[in-house]
CSV table of C-alpha atoms in Angstrom, one decimal:
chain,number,residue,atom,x,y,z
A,1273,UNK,CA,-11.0,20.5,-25.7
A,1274,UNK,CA,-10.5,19.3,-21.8
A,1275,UNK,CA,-7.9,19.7,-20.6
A,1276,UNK,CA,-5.9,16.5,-18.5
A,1277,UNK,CA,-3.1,16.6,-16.2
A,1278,UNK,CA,-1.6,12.8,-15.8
A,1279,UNK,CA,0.2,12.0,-13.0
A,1280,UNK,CA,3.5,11.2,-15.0
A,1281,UNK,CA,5.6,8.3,-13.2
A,1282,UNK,CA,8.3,7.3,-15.4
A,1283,UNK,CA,6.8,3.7,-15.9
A,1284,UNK,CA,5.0,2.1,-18.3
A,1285,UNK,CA,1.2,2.8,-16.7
A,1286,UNK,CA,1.5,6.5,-16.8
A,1287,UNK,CA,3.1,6.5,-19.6
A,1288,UNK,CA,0.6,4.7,-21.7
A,1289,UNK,CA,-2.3,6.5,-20.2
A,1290,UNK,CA,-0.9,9.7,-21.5
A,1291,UNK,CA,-0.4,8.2,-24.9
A,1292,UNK,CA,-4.3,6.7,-24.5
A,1293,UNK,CA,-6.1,10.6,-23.5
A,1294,UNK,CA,-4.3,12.0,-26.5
A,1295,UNK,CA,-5.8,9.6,-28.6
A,1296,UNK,CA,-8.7,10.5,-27.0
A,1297,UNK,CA,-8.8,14.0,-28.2
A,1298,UNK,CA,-7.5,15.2,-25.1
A,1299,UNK,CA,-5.3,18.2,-24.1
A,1300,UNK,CA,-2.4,16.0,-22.0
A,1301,UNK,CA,0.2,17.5,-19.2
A,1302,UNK,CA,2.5,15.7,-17.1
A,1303,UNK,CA,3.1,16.4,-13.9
A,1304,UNK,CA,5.8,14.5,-12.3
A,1305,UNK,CA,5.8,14.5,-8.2
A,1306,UNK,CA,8.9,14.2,-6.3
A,1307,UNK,CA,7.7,12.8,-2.8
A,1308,UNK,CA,11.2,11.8,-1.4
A,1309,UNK,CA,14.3,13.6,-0.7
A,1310,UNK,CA,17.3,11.1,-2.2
A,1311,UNK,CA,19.6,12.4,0.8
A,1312,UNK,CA,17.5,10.7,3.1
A,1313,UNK,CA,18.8,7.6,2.4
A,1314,UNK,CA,22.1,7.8,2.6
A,1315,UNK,CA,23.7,5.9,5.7
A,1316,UNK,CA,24.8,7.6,9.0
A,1317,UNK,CA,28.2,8.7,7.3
A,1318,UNK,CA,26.4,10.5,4.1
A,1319,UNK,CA,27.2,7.3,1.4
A,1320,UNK,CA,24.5,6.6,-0.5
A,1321,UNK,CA,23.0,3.1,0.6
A,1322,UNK,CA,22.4,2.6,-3.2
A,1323,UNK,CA,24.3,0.4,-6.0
A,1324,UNK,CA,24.2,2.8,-8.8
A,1325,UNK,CA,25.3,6.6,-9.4
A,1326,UNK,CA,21.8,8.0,-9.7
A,1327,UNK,CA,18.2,7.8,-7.3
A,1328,UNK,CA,15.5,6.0,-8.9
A,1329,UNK,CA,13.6,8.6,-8.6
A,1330,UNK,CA,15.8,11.0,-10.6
A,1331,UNK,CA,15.9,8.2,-13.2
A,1332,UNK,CA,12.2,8.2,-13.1
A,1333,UNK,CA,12.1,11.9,-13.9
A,1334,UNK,CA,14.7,11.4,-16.5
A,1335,UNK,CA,12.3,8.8,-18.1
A,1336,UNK,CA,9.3,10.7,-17.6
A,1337,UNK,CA,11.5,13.9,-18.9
A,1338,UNK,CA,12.2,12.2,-22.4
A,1339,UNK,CA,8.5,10.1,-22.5
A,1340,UNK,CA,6.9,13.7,-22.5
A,1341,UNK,CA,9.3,14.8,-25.1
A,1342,UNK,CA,8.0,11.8,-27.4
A,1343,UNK,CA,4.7,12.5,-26.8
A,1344,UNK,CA,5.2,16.0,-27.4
A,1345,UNK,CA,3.3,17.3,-24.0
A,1346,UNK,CA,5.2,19.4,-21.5
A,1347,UNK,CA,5.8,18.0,-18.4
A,1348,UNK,CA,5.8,20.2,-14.9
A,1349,UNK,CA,7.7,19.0,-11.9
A,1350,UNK,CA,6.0,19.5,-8.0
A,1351,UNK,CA,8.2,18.6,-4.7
A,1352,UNK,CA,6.0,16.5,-2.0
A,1353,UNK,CA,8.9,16.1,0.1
A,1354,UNK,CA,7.5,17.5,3.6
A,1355,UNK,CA,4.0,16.9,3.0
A,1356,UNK,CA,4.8,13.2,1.9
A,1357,UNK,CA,6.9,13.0,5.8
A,1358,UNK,CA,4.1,14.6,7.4
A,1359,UNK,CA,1.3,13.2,5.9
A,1360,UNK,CA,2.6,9.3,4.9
A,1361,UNK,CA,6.1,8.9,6.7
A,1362,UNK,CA,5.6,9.6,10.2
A,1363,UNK,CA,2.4,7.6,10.5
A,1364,UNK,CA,4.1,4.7,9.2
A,1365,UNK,CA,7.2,5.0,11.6
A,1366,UNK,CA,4.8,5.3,14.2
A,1367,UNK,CA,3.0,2.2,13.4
A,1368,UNK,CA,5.9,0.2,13.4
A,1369,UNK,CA,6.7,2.0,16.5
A,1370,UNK,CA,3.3,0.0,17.8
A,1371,UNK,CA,4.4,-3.0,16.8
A,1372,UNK,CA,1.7,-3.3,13.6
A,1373,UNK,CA,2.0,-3.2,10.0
A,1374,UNK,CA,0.9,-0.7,8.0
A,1375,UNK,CA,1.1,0.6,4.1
A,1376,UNK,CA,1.8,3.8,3.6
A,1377,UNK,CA,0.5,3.2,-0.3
A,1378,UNK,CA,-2.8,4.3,0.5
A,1379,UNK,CA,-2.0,7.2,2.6
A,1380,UNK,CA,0.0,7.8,-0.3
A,1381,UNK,CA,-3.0,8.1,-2.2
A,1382,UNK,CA,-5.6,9.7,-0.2
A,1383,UNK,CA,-3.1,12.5,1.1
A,1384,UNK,CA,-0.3,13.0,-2.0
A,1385,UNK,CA,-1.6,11.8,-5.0
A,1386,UNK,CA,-5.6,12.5,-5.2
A,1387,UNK,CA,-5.0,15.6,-2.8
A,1388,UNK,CA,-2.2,17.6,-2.7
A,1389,UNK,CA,-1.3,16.6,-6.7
A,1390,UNK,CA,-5.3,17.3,-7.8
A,1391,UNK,CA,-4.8,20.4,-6.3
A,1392,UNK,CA,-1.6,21.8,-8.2
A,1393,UNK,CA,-3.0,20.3,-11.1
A,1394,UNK,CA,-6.1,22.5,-10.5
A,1395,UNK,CA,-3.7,25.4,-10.3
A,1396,UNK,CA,-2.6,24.3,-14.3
A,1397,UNK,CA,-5.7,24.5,-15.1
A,1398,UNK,CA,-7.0,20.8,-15.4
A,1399,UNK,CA,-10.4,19.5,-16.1
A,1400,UNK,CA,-9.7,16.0,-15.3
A,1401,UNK,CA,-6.6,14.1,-13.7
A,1402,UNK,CA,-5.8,11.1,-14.3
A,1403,UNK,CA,-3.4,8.5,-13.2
A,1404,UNK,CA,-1.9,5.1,-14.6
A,1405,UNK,CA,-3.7,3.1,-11.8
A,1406,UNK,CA,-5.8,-0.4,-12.7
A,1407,UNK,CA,-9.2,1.0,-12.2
A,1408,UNK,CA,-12.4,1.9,-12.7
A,1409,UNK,CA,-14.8,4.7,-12.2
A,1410,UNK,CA,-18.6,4.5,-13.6
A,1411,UNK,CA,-20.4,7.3,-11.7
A,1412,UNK,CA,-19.1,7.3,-8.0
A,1413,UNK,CA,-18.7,3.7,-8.3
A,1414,UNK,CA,-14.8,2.7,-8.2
A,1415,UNK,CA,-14.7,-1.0,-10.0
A,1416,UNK,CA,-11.9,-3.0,-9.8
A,1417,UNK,CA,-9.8,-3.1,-12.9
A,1418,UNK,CA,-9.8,-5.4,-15.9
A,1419,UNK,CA,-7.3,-7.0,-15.1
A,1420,UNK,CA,-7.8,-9.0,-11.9
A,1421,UNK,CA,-3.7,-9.5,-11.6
A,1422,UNK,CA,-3.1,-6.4,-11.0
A,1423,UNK,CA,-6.2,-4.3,-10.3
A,1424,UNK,CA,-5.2,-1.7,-7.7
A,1425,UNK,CA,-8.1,-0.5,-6.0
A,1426,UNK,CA,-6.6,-2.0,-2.8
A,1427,UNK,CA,-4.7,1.2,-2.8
A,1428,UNK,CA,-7.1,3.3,-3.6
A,1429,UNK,CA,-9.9,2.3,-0.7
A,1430,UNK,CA,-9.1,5.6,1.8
A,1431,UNK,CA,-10.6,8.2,-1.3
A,1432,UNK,CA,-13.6,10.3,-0.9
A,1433,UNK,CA,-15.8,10.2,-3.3
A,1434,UNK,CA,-15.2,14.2,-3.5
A,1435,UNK,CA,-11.4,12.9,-4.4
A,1436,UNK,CA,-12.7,10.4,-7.1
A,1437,UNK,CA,-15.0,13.4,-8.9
A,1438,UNK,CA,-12.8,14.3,-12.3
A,1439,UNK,CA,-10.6,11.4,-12.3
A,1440,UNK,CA,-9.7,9.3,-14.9
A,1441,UNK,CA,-7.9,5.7,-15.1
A,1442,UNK,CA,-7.1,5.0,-18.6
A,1443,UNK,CA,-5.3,1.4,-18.4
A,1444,UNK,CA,-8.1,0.3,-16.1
A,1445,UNK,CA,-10.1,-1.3,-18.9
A,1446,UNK,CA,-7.6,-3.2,-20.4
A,1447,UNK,CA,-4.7,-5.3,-18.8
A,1448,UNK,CA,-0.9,-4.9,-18.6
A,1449,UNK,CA,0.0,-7.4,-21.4
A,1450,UNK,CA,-2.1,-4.4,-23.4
A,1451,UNK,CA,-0.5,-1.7,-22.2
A,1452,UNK,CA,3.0,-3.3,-22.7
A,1453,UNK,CA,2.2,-4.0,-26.4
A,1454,UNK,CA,1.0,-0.5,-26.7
A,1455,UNK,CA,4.2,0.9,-25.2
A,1456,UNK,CA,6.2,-1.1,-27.3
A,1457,UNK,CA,4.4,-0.2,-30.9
A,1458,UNK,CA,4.8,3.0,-30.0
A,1459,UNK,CA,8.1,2.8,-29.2
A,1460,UNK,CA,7.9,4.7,-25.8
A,1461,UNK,CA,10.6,4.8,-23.8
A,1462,UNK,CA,9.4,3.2,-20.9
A,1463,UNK,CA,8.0,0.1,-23.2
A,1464,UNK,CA,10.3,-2.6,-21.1
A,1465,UNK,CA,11.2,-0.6,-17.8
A,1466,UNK,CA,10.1,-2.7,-14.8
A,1467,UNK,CA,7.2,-2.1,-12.2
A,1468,UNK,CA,8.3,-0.4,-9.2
A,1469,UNK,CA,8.1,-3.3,-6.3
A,1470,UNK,CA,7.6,-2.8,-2.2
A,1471,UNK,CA,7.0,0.2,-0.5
A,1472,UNK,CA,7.9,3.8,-2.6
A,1473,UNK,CA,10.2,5.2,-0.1
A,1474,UNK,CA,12.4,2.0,0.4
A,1475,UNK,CA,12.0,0.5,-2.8
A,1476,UNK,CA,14.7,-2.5,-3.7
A,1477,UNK,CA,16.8,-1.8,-0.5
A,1478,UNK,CA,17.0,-4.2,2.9
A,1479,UNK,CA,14.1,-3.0,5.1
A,1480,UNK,CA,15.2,-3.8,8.2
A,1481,UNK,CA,18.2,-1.5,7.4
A,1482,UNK,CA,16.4,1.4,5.9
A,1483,UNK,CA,13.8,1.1,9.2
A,1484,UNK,CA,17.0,1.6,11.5
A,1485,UNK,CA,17.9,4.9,9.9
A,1486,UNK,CA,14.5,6.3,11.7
A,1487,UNK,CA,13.9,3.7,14.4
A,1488,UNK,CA,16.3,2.0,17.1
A,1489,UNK,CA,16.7,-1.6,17.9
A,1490,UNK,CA,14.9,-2.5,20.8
A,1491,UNK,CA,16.1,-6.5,21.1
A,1492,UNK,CA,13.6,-8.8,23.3
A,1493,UNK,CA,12.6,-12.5,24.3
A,1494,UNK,CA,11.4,-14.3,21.5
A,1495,UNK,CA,8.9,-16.9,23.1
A,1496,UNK,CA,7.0,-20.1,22.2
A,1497,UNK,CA,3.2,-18.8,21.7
A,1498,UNK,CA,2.3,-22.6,23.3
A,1499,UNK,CA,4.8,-23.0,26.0
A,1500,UNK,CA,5.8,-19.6,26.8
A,1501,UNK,CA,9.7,-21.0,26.5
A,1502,UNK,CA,12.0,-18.2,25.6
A,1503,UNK,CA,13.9,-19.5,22.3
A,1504,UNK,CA,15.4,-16.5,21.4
A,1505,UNK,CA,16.0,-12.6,20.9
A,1506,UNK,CA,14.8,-10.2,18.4
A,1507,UNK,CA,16.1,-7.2,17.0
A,1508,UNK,CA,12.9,-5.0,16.9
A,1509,UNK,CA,9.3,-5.7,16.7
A,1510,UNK,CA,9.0,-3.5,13.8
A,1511,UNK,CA,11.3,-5.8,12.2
A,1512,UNK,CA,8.7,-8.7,11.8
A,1513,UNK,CA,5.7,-9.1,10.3
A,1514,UNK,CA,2.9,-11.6,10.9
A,1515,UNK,CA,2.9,-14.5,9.3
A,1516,UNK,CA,6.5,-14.3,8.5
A,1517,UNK,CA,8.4,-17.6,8.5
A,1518,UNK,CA,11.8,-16.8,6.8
A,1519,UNK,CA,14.9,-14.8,9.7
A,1520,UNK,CA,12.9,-14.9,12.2
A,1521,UNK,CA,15.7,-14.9,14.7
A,1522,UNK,CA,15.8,-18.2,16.5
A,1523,UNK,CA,18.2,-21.1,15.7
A,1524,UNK,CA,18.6,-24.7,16.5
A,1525,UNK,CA,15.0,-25.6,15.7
A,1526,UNK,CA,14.4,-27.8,12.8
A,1527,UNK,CA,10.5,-27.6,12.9
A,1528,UNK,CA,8.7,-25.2,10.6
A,1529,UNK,CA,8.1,-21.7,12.6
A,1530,UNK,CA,6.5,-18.6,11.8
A,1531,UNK,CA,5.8,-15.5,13.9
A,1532,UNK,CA,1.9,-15.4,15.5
A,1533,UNK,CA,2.0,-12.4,17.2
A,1534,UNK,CA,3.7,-9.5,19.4
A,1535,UNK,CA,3.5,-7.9,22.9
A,1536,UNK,CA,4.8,-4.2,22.7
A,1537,UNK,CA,4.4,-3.4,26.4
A,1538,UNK,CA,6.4,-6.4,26.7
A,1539,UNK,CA,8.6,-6.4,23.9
A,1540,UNK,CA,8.0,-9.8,23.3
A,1541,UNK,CA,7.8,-11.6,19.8
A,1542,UNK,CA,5.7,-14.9,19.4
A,1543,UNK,CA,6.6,-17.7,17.6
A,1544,UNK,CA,4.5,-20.8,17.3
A,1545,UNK,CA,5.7,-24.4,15.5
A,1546,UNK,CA,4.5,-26.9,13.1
A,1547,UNK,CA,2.5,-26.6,10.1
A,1548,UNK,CA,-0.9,-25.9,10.7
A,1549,UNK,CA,-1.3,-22.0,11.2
A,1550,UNK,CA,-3.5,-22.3,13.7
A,1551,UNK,CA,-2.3,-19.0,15.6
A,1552,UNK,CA,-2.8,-17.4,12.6
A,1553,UNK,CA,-6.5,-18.0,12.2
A,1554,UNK,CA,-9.0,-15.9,12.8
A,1555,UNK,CA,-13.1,-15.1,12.7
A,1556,UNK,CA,-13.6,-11.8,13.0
A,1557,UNK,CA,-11.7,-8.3,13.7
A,1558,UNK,CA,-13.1,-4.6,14.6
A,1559,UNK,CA,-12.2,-1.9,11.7
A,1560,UNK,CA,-11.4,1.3,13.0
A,1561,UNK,CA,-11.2,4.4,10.8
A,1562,UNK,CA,-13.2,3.8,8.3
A,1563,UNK,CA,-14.1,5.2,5.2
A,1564,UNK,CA,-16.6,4.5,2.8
A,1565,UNK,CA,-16.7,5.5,-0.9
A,1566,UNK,CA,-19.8,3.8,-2.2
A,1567,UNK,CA,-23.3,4.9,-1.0
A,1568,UNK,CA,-23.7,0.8,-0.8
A,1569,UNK,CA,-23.4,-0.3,2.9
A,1570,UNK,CA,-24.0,-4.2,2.3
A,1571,UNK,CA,-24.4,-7.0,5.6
A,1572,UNK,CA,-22.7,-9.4,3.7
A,1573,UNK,CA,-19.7,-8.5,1.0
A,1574,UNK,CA,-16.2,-9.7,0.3
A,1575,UNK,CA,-12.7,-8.5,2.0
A,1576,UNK,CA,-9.5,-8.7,1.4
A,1577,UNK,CA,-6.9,-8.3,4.4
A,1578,UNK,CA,-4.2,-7.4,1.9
A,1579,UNK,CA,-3.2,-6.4,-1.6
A,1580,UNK,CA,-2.1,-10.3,-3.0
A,1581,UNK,CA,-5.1,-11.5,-0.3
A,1582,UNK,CA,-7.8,-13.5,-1.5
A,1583,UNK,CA,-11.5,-12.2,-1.4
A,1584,UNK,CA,-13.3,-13.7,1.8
A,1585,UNK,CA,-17.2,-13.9,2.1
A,1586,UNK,CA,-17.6,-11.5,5.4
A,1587,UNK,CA,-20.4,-10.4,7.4
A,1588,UNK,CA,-20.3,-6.5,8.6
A,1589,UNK,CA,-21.8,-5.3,11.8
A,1590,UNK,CA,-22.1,-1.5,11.6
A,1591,UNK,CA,-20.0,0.0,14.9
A,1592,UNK,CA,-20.3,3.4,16.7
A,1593,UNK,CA,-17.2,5.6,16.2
A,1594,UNK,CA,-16.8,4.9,12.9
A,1595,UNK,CA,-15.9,1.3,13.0
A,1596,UNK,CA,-16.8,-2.0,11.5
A,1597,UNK,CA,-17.1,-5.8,13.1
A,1598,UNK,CA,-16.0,-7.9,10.2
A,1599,UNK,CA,-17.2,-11.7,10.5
A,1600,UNK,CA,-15.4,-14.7,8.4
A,1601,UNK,CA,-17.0,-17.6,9.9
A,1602,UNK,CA,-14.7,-19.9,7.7
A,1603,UNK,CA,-11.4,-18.6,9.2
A,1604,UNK,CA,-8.8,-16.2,7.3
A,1605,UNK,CA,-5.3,-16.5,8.2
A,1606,UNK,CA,-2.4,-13.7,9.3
A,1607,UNK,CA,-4.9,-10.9,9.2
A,1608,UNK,CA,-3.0,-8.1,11.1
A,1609,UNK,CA,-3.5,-5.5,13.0
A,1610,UNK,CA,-2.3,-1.7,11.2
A,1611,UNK,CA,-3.4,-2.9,8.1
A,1612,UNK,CA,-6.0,-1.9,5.8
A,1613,UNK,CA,-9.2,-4.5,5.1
A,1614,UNK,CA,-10.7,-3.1,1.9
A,1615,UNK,CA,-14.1,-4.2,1.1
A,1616,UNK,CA,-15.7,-5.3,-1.7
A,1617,UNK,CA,-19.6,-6.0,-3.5
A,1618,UNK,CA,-19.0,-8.0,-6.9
A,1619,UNK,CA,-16.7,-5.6,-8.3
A,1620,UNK,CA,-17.3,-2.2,-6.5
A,1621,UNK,CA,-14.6,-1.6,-4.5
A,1622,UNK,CA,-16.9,0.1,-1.5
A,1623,UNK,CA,-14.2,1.2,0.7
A,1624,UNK,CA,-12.0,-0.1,3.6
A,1625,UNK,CA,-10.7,0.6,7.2
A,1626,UNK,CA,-7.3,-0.2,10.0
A,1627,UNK,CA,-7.3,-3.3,11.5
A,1628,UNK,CA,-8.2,-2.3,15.1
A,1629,UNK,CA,-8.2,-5.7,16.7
A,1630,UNK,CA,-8.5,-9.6,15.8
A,1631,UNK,CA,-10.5,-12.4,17.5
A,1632,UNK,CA,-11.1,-15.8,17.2
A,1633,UNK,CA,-14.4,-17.1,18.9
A,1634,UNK,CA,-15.9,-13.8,20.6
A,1635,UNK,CA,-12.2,-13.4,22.2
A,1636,UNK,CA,-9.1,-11.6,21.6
A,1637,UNK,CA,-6.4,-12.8,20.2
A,1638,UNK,CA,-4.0,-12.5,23.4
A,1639,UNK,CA,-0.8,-12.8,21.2
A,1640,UNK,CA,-1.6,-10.2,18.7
């Protein structure tokens, strides 16, 4: 009997992924991962900048605690806490300290959760890991899952192939209405706990507050992209995101807004008006970092420029240095530099790469 070490969450995925291998004939563990220390979000004065009595995440190893019990498999516990700053935190306070965007979900992944967790599950003697992620894996090949919702291989686009050898997605071939109904005939504890939303570490809370626990305010001109009229002053680059139309910062203007870009040199944040996006459009942009699951290295695929994105017909010109030119002769809007383009061929999820830089007809965008 092989033996399977699930990545236990205290939601509904995990759970029911457990509950599926033991149907399966296999030998189930849990092994919950504590990648956070609770303390850390407390405000300068040591209160806890959270409504309730108890962390999340303790209440997610509560939950996971009595799921196991149901299930009758033990469950082991593993602190992340310094590799998770090291590895995930840092790089995304530094990001933001470049003015871009990142998501720390799949560093999460390539450097926590199909690394450092495969490896102390090795140490417990696993054959197999697997996680409650909306996947799936035929050979090498990582297919999106079944559920085109909420099909997560966005997240999981910076693996090796190395990390995707004895890995297992159970809930990947059948969609979350399923696994619901599953959790709820048998009565598992988690059956009508909501999804986690937003990024782990911040969770529910205001993220321009938690970001100013780490990072200073550094106000600046906020400046009409077309007229290069100051209108107003920010409170942070790091505090906007492309794209974003809602607090941006300015007042007395009635016309619809929405920030196009950002100077960090200058510390300048651009805003452009009315409602046709079109400093937000874009042709093509230069991948850096890439990585590559899928022996399949296509001219012409799909991308998508972020998790909710749509998939865009692109063409790929192969780089030196490990990067990518990614062509969308029809346009795409917002896409932004620090995050991750993850490309796709039908449904094999073939890998994925940083935003490097944006351009719209052979230049670069000035503003971004």
């Amino acid at each position: 009997m092989k033996k399977v070490i699930v990545g236990i969450s205290g939601g509904v995925d995990s759970a029911v992924s457990a509950y599926l291998l033991l149907q399966q004939g296999y030998q189930v563990e849990g092994l919950f991962m504590r990648n956070w220390d609770a303390t850390l979000n407390n405000d300068i004065n040591g209160n806890p900048t959270l409504n309730n009595n108890i962390c999340p995440q303790e209440q997610d190893y509560n939950d996971a605690k009595e799921l196991c019990k149901l299930l009758n498999i033990p469950l082991h516990r593993v602190d992340f806490i310094k590799e998770y700053w090291d590895y995930v935190f840092t790089y995304f306070l530094k990001e933001l300290e470049k003015g871009r965007t990142p998501n720390p979900d799949l560093l999460c992944n390539k450097y926590i959760k199909f690394d450092l967790f495969k490896k102390e599950a090795k140490k417990l003697g696993a054959d197999k890991i697997a996680t409650g992620h909306y996947a799936r894996l035929e050979g090498s090949h990582l297919l999106r899952g079944i559920d085109k919702n909420k099909d997560q291989t966005y997240f999981l686009a910076q693996l090796s192939p190395n990390q995707l050898k004895d890995v297992l997605f159970p809930v990947g071939n059948i969609t979350k209405q399923e696994v619901r109904k599953i959790a709820l005939e048998q009565k598992l504890n988690v059956a009508k706990k909501k999804d986690s939303t937003g990024i782990c570490f911040i969770g529910e809370r205001n993220y321009q507050k938690f970001v100013q626990n780490y990072l200073k305010p550094n106000p600046g001109n906020i400046l009409n992209v077309a007229t290069k009229e100051i209108i107003g002053i920010h409170n942070g680059l790091m505090n906007y995101t492309i794209g974003q139309r809602r607090n941006v910062g300015i007042s007395g203007y009635n016309e619809r807004h929405y920030v196009c870009g950002k100077d960090v040199e200058k510390n300048i944040l651009y805003v452009a008006f009315g409602n046709s996006n079109e400093y937000l459009i874009s042709d093509e942009c230069i991948l850096e970092e890439v990585n590559l699951i899928s022996d399949n290295h296509p001219t012409f695929c799909t991308a998508k420029f972020r998790y909710r994105g749509e998939d865009i017909p692109v063409q790929l010109e192969y780089l030196e240095n490990n990067e990518i030119k990614v062509i969308y002769k029809n346009g795409a809007k917002a896409v932004t530099p620090g995050q991750f383009c993850v490309l796709y061929l039908g449904e094999e999820c073939l890998g994925s790469g940083i935003i490097k830089e944006v351009r719209k007809e052979n230049k670069k965008l000035w503003y971004l």
